[in-house]
mmCIF file of C-alpha atoms and ligand atoms in Angstrom:
data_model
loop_
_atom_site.group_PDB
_atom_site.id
_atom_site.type_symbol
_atom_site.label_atom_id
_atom_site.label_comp_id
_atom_site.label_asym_id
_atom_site.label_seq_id
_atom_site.Cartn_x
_atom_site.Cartn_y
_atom_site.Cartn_z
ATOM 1 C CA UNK A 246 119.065 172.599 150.702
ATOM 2 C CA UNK A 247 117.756 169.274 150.512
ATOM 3 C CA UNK A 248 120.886 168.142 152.779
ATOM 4 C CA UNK A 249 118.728 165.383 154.427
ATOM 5 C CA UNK A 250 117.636 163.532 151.339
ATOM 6 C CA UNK A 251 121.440 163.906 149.662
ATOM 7 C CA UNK A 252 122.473 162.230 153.075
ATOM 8 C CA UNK A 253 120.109 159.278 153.553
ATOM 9 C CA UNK A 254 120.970 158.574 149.452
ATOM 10 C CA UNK A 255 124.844 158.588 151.127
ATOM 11 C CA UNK A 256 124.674 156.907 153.841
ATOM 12 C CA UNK A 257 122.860 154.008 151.448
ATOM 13 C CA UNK A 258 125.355 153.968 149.131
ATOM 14 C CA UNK A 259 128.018 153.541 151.487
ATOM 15 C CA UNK A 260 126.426 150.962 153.840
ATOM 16 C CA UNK A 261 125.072 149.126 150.385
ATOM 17 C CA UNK A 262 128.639 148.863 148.889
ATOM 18 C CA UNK A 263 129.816 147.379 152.439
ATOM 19 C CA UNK A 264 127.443 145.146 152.997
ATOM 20 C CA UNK A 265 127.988 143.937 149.074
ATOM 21 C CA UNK A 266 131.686 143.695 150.289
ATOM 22 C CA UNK A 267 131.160 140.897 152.705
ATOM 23 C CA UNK A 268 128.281 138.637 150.525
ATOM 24 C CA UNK A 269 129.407 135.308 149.619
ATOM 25 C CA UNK A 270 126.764 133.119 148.625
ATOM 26 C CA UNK A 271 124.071 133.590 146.186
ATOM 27 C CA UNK A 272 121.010 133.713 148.574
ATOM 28 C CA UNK A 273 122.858 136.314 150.822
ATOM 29 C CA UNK A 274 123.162 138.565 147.812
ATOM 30 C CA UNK A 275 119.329 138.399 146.872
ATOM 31 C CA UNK A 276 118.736 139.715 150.547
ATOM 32 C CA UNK A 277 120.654 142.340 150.031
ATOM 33 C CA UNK A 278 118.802 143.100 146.697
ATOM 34 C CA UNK A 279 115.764 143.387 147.693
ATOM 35 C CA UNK A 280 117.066 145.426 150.504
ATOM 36 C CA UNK A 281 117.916 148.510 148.712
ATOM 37 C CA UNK A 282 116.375 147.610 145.491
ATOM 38 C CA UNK A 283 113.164 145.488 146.100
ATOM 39 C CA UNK A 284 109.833 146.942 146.048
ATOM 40 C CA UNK A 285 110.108 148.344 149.588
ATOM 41 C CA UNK A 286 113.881 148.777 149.337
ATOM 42 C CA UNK A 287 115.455 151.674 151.262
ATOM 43 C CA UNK A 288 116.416 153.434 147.775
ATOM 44 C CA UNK A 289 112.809 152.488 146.592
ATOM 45 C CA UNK A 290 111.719 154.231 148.952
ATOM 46 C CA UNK A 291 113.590 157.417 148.301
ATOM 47 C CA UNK A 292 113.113 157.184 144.902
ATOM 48 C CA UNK A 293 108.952 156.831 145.431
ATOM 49 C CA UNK A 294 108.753 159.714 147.527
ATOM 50 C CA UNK A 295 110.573 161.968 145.099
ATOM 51 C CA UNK A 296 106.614 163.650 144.517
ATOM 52 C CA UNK A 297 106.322 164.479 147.565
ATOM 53 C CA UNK A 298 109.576 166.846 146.868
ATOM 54 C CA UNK A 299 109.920 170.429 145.564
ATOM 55 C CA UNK A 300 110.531 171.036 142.392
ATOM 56 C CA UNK A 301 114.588 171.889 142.738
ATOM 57 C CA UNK A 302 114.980 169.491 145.038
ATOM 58 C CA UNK A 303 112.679 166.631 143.091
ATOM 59 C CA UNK A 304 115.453 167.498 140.318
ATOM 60 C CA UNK A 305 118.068 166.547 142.205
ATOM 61 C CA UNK A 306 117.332 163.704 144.220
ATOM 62 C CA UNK A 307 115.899 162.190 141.238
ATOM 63 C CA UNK A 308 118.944 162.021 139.331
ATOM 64 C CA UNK A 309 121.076 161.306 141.875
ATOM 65 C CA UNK A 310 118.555 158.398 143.207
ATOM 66 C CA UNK A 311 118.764 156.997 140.025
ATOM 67 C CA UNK A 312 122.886 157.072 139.514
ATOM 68 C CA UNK A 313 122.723 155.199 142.868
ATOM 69 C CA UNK A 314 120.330 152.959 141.375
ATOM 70 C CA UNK A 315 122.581 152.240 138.200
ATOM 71 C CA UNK A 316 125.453 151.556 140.147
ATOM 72 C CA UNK A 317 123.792 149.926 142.982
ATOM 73 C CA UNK A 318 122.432 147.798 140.231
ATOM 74 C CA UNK A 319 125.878 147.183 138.545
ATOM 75 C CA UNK A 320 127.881 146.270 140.931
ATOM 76 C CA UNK A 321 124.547 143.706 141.954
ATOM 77 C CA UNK A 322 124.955 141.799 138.529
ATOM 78 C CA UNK A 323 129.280 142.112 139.058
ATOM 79 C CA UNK A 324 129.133 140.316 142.226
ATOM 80 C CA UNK A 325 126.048 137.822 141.192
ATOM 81 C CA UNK A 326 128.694 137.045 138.080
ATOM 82 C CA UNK A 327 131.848 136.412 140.198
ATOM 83 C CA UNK A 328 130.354 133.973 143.103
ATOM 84 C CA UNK A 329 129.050 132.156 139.871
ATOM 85 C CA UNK A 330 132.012 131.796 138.918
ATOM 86 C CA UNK A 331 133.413 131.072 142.428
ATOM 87 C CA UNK A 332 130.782 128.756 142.979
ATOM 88 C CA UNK A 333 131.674 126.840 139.227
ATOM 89 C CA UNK A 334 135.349 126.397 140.641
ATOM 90 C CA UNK A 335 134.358 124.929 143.675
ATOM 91 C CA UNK A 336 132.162 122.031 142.008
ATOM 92 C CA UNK A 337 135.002 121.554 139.887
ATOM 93 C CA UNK A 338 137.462 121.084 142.267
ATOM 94 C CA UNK A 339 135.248 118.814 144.605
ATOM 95 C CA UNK A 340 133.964 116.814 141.830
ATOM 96 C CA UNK A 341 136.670 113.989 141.114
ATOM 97 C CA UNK A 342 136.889 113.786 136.947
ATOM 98 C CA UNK A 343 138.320 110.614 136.303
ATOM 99 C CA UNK A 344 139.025 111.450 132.191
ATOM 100 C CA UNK A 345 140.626 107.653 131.844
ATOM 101 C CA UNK A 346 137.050 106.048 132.826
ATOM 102 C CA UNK A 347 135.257 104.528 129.159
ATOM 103 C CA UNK A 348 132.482 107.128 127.619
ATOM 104 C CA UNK A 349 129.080 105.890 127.189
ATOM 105 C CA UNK A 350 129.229 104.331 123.915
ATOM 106 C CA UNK A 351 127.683 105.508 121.192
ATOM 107 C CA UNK A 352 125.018 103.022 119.204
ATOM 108 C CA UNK A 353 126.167 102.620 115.613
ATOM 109 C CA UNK A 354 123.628 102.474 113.017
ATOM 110 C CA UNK A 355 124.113 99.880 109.856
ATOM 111 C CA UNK A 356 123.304 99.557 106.454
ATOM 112 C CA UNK A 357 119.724 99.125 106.034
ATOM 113 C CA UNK A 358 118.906 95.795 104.331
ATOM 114 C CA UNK A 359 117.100 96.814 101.543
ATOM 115 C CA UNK A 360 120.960 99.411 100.650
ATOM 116 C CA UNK A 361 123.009 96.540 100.816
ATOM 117 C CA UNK A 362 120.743 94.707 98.391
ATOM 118 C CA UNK A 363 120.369 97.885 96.671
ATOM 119 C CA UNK A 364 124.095 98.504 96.329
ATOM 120 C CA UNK A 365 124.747 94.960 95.209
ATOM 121 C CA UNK A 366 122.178 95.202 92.568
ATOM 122 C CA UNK A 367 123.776 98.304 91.490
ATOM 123 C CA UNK A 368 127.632 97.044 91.515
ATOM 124 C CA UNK A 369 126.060 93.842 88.933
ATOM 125 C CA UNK A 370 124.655 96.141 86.403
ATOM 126 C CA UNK A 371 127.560 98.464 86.839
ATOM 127 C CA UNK A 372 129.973 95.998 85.939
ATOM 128 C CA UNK A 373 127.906 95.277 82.702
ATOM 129 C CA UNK A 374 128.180 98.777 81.477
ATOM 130 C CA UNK A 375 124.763 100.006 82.678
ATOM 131 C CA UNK A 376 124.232 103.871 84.322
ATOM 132 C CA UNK A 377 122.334 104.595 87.319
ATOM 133 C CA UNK A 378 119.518 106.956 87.673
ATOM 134 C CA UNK A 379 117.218 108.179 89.452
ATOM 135 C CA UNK A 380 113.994 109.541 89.337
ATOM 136 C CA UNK A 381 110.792 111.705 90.741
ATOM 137 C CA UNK A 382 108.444 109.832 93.161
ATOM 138 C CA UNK A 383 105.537 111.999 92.335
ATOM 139 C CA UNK A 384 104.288 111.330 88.627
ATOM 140 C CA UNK A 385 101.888 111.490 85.666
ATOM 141 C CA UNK A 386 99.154 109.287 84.638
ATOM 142 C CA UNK A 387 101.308 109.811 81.137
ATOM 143 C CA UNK A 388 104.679 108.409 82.312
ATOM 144 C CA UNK A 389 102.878 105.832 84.553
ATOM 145 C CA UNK A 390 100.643 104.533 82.594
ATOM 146 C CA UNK A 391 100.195 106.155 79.036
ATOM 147 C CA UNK A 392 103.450 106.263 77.083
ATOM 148 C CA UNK A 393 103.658 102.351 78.884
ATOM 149 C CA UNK A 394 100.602 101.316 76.272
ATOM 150 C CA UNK A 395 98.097 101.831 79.229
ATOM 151 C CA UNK A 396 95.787 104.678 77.689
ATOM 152 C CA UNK A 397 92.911 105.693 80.343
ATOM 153 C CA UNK A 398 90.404 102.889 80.663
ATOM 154 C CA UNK A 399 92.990 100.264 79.817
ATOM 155 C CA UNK A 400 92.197 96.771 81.662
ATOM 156 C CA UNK A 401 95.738 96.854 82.729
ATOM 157 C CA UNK A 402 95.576 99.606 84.690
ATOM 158 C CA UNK A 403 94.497 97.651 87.235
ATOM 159 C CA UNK A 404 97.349 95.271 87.978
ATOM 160 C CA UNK A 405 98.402 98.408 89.676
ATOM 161 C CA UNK A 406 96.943 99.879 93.108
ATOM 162 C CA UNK A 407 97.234 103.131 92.656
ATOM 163 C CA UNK A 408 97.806 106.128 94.992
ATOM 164 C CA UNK A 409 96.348 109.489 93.534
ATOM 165 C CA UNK A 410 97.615 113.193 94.257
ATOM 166 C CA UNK A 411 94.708 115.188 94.924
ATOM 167 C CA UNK A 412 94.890 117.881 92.418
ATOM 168 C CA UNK A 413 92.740 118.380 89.354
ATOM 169 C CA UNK A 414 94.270 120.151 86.556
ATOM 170 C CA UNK A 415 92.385 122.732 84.138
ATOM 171 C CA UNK A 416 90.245 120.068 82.293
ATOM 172 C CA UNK A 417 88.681 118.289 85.744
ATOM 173 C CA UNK A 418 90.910 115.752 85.324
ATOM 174 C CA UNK A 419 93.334 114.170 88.121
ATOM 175 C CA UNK A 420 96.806 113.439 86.301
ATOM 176 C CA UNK A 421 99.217 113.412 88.996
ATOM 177 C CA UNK A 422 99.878 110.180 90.873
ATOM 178 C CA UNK A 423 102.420 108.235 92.849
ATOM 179 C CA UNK A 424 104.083 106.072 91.241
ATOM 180 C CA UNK A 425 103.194 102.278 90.812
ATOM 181 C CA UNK A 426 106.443 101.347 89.054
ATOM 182 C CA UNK A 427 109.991 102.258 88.100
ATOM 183 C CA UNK A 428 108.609 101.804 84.515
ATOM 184 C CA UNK A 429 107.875 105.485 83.874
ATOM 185 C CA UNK A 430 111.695 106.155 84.223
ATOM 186 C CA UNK A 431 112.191 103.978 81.210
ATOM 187 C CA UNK A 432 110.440 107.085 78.683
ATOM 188 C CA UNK A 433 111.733 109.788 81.039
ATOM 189 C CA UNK A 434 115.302 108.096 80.214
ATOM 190 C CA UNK A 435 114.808 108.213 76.524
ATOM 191 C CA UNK A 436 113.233 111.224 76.462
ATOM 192 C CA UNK A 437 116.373 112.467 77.140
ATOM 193 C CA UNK A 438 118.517 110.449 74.957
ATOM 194 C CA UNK A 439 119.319 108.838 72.295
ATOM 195 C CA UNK A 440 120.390 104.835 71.901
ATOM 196 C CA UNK A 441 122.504 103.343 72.573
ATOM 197 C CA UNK A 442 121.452 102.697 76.358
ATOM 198 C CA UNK A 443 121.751 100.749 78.911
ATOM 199 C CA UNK A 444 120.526 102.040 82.488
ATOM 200 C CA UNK A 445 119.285 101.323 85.646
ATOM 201 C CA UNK A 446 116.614 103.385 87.432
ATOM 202 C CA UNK A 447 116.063 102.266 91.061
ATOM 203 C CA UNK A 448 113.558 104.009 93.470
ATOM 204 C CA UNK A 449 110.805 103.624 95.418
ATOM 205 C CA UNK A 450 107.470 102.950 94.395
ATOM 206 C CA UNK A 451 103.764 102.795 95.770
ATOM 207 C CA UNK A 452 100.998 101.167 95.625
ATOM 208 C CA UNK A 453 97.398 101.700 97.411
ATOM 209 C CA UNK A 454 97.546 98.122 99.249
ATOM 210 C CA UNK A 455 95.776 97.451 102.247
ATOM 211 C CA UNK A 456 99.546 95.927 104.056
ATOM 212 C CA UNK A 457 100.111 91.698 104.961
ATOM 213 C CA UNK A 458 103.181 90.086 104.712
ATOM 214 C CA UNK A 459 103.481 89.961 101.140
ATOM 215 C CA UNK A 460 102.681 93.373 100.278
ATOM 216 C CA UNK A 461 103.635 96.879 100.978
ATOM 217 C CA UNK A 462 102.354 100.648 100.385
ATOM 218 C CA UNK A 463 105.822 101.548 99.378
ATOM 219 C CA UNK A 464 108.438 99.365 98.440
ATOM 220 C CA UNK A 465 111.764 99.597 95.967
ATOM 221 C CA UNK A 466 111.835 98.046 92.516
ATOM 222 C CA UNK A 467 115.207 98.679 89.983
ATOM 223 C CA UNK A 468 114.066 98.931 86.586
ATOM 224 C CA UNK A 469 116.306 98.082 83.562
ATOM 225 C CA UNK A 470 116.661 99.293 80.351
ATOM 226 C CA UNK A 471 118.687 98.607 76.902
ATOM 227 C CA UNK A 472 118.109 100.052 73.693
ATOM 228 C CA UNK A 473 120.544 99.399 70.688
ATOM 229 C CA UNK A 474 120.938 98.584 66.810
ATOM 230 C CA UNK A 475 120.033 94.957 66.688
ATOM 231 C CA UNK A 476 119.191 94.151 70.419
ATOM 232 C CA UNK A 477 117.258 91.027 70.593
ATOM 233 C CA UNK A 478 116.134 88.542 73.133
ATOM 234 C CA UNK A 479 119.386 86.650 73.615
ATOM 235 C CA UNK A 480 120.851 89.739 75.176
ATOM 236 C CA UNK A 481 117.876 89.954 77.622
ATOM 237 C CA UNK A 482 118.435 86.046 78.538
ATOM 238 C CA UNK A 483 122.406 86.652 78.413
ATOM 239 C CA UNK A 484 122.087 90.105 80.700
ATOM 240 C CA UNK A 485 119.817 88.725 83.264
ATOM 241 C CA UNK A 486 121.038 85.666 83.582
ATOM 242 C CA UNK A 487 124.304 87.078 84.084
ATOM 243 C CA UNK A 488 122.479 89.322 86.471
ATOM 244 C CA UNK A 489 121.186 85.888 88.806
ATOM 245 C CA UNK A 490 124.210 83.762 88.417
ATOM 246 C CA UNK A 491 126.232 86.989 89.829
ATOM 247 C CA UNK A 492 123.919 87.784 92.751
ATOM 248 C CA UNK A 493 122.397 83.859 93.637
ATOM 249 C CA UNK A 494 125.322 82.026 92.691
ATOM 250 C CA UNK A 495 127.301 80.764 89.979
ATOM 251 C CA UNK A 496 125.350 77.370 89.354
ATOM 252 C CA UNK A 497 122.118 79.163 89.190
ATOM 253 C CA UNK A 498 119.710 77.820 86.427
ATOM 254 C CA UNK A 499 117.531 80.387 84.890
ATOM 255 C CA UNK A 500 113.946 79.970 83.556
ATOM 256 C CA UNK A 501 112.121 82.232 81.437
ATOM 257 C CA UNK A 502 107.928 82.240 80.958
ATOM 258 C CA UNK A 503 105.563 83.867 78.662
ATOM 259 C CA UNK A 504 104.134 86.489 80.996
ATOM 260 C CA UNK A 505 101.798 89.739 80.104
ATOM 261 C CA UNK A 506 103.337 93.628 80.437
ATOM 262 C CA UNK A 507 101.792 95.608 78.161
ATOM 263 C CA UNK A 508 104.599 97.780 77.974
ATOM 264 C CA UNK A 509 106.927 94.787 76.308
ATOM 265 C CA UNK A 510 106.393 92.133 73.678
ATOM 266 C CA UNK A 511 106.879 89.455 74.121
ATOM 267 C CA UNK A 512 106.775 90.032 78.031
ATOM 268 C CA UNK A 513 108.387 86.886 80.425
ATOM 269 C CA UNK A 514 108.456 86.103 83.743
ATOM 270 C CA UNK A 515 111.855 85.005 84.938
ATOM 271 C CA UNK A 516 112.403 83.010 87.613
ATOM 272 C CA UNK A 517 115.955 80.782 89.026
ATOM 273 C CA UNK A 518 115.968 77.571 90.484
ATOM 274 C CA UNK A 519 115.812 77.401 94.465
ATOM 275 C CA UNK A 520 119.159 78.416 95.662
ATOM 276 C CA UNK A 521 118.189 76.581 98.691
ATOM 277 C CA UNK A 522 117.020 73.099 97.395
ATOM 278 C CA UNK A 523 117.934 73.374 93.780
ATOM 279 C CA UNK A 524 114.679 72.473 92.512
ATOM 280 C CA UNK A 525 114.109 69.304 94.865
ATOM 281 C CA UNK A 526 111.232 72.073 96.634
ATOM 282 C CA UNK A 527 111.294 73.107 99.972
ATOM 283 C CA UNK A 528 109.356 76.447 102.000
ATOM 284 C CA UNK A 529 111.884 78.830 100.116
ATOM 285 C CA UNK A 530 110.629 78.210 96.599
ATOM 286 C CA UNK A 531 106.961 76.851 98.294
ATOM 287 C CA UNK A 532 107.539 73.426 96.755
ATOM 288 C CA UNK A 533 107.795 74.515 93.568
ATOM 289 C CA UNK A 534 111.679 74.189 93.108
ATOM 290 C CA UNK A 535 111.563 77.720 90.983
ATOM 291 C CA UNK A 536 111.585 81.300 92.274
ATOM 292 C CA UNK A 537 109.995 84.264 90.339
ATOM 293 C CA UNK A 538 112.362 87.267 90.830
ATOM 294 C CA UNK A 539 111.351 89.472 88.090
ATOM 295 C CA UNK A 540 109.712 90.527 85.009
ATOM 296 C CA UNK A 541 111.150 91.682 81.643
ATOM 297 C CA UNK A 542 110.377 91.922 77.939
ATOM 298 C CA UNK A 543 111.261 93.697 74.618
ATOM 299 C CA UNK A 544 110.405 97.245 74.550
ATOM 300 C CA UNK A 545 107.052 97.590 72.543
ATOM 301 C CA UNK A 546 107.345 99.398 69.438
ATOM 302 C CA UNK A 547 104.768 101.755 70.427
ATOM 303 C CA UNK A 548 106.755 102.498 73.487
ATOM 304 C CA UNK A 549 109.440 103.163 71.497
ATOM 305 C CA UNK A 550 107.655 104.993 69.196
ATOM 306 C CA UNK A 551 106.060 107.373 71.752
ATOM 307 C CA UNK A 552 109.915 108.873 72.661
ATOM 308 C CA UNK A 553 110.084 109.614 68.478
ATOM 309 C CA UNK A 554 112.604 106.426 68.107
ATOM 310 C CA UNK A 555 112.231 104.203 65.196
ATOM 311 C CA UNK A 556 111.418 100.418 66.356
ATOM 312 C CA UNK A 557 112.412 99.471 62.589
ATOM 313 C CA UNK A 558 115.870 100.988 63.652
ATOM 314 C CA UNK A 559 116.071 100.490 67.275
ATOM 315 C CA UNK A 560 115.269 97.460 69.774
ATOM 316 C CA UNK A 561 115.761 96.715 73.412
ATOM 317 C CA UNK A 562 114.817 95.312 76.325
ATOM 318 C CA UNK A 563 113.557 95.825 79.701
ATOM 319 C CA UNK A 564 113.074 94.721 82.912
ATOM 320 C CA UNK A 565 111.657 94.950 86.725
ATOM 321 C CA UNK A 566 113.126 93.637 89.189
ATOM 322 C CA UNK A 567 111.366 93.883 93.218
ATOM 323 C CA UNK A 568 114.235 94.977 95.815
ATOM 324 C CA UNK A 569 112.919 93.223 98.855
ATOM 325 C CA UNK A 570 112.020 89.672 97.629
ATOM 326 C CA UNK A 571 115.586 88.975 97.378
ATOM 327 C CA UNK A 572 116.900 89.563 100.698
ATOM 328 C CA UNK A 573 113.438 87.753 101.843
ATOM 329 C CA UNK A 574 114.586 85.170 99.710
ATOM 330 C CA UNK A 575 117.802 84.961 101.158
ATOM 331 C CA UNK A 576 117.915 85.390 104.763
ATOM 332 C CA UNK A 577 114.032 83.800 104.522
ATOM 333 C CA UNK A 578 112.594 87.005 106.196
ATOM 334 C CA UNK A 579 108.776 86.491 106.376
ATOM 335 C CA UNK A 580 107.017 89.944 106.578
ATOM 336 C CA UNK A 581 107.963 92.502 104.021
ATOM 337 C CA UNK A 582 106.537 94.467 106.797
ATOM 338 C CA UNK A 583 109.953 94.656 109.026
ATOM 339 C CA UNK A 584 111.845 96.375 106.294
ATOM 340 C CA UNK A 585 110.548 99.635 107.152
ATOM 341 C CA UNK A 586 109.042 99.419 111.077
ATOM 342 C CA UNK A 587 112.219 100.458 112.125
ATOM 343 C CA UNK A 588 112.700 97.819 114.497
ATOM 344 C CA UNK A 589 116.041 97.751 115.550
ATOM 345 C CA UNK A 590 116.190 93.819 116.571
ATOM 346 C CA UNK A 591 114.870 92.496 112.946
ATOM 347 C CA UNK A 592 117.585 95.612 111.260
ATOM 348 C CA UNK A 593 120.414 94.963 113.191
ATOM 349 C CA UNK A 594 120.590 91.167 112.003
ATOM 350 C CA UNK A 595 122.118 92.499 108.712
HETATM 351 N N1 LIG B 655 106.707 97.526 86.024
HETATM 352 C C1 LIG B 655 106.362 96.150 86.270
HETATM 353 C C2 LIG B 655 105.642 96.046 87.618
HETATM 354 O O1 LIG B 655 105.733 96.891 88.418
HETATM 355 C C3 LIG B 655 107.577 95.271 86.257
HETATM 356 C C4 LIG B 655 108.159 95.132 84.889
HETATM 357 C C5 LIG B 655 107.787 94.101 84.080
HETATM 358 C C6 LIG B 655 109.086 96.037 84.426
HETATM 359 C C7 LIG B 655 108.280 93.935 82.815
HETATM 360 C C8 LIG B 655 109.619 95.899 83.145
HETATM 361 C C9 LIG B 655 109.213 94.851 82.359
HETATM 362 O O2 LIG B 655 110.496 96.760 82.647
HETATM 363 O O3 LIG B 655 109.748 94.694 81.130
HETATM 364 O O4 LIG B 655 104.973 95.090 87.855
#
């Protein structure tokens, strides 16, 4: 029963599993895919016609049609796997590896400007006894500006560009900003502690600028910070001019002007002579002979005050300093601009 279907699936199987025998390329063995198991394949075909069959016989066929199929279809992916393989070797051994030719060479990156300045900043302070910390980008309107004597409305408020977060909190109100100044890390610092300290709190900061040469939308400042029993003034003059002899140069002259901060009193300006013409003037210092390079002060009592210390018991002093300026300064870079284009010819100089 059903003798001439059981043969044709035989005589398949055996002339499939020759044929397969004698395939050597890739292309060759899709031929003989479709073949028996294409669309119109010779075992399709079988297997298509099986409703055509009676029932005992449909039985039958069908499951042996379909063990042919498995195997047909296992010994397809065998053979496709070894003349991959075959056909691997054979690049290999044509292709000539010569393993003692140089790699391609890998482009090494370097320090960015503003971390070496950064890092030499930090290694100054360090050496003085200071700490280093760092702080959140994303800030308050109190931390910014309030516990720094700049209530809302304050005419100081706008020395600073500011950026806001849009999000309004439960009384309309938008509190959340990024920051304009290290200067908020001065009362998270103290928050935290208690005197005696002496840290420094470097970071990025932002301001809402529309960009030239002289002015970015982000930029770094370090801000500095020392509050003790009997601080005074001389130890702000002694620290920071320690500070610019260290970094500039040991025959650095120092010069300190009243300047406004509302967050310091009295607040100064400090500037060094012109390490490039020592004060004769030239396009470093703009003729001036005299180069601003940051801005410090005592810590306001009400500053102090707002953390819950006691300015009759505790003084200090702090300070700003503005990262990029002094590599521009040094290496008379023109465009605050090319610290941050990432453009490798103006960062691999350094
Ligand atoms: N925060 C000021 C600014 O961004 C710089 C500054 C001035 C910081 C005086 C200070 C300071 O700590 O005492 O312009």
């Amino acid at each position: 029963m059903g003798t001439e279907n059981t043969q044709k699936l035989e005589r398949i199987q055996s002339e499939a599993l020759e044929k397969l025998d004698t395939i050597n390329d890739l292309k060759d063995l899709e031929n003989w895919r479709v073949t028996y198991l294409g669309r119109k394949g010779t075992l399709t075909q079988v297997l298509r016609g099986l409703s055509q069959l009676p029932i005992e016989e449909r039985r039958d066929i069908g499951s042996r049609g379909n063990q042919l199929k498995s195997l047909l279809e296992q010994k397809l992916s065998e053979k496709e796997e070894s003349l991959k393989q075959a056909d691997l070797e054979r690049k290999l051994e044509e292709s000539s590896i010569d393993v003692t030719l140089p790699g391609y060479s890998i482009q090494l990156g370097r320090t960015h400007p503003t971390t070496k300045i950064l890092r030499q900043v930090c290694d100054i302070f360090a050496s003085m006894g200071f700490e280093i910390v760092e702080g959140p980008e994303v800030e308050w309107d109190s931390y910014n500006f309030e516990a720094l004597n700049m209530p809302k409305g304050h005419p100081a408020r706008d020395m600073w560009d500011t950026m806001w977060v849009d999000y309004t909190d439960e009384n309309g109100e938008r509190p959340m900003l990024l920051r304009t100044h290290t200067s908020p890390m001065e009362i998270r610092f103290m928050e935290r502690r208690d005197p005696p300290i002496r840290v420094i709190m470097p970071g990025k900061v932002y301001r809402y600028e529309a960009t030239d040469a002289t002015h970015e939308s982000m930029f770094y400042q370090v801000e500095g910070l020392a509050i003790d029993k009997g601080i005074t003034m001389a130890d702000l003059k002694g620290t920071l001019y320690e500070f610019a002899r260290k970094l500039f140069g040991e025959d650095r002259k120092i010069r300190f002007r009243c300047d406004y901060f509302p967050f310091v009193e009295p607040g100064v300006e400090v500037a060094i002579d012109c390490f490039v013409c020592h004060g004769e003037g030239c396009s470093v210092c703009g003729g001036d002979g005299w180069i601003e390079i940051l801005g410090a002060g005592m810590t306001h009592p009400d500053v102090l005050r707002w953390v819950g210390y006691d300015p009759d018991v505790y003084t200090g002093f702090a300070f700003g300093i503005g990262l990029e300026r002094i590599p521009m300064l040094m290496y008379g870079i023109d465009d605050i601009r090319l610290f941050y284009n990432n453009d490798m010819r103006f960062l691999k100089q350094f």
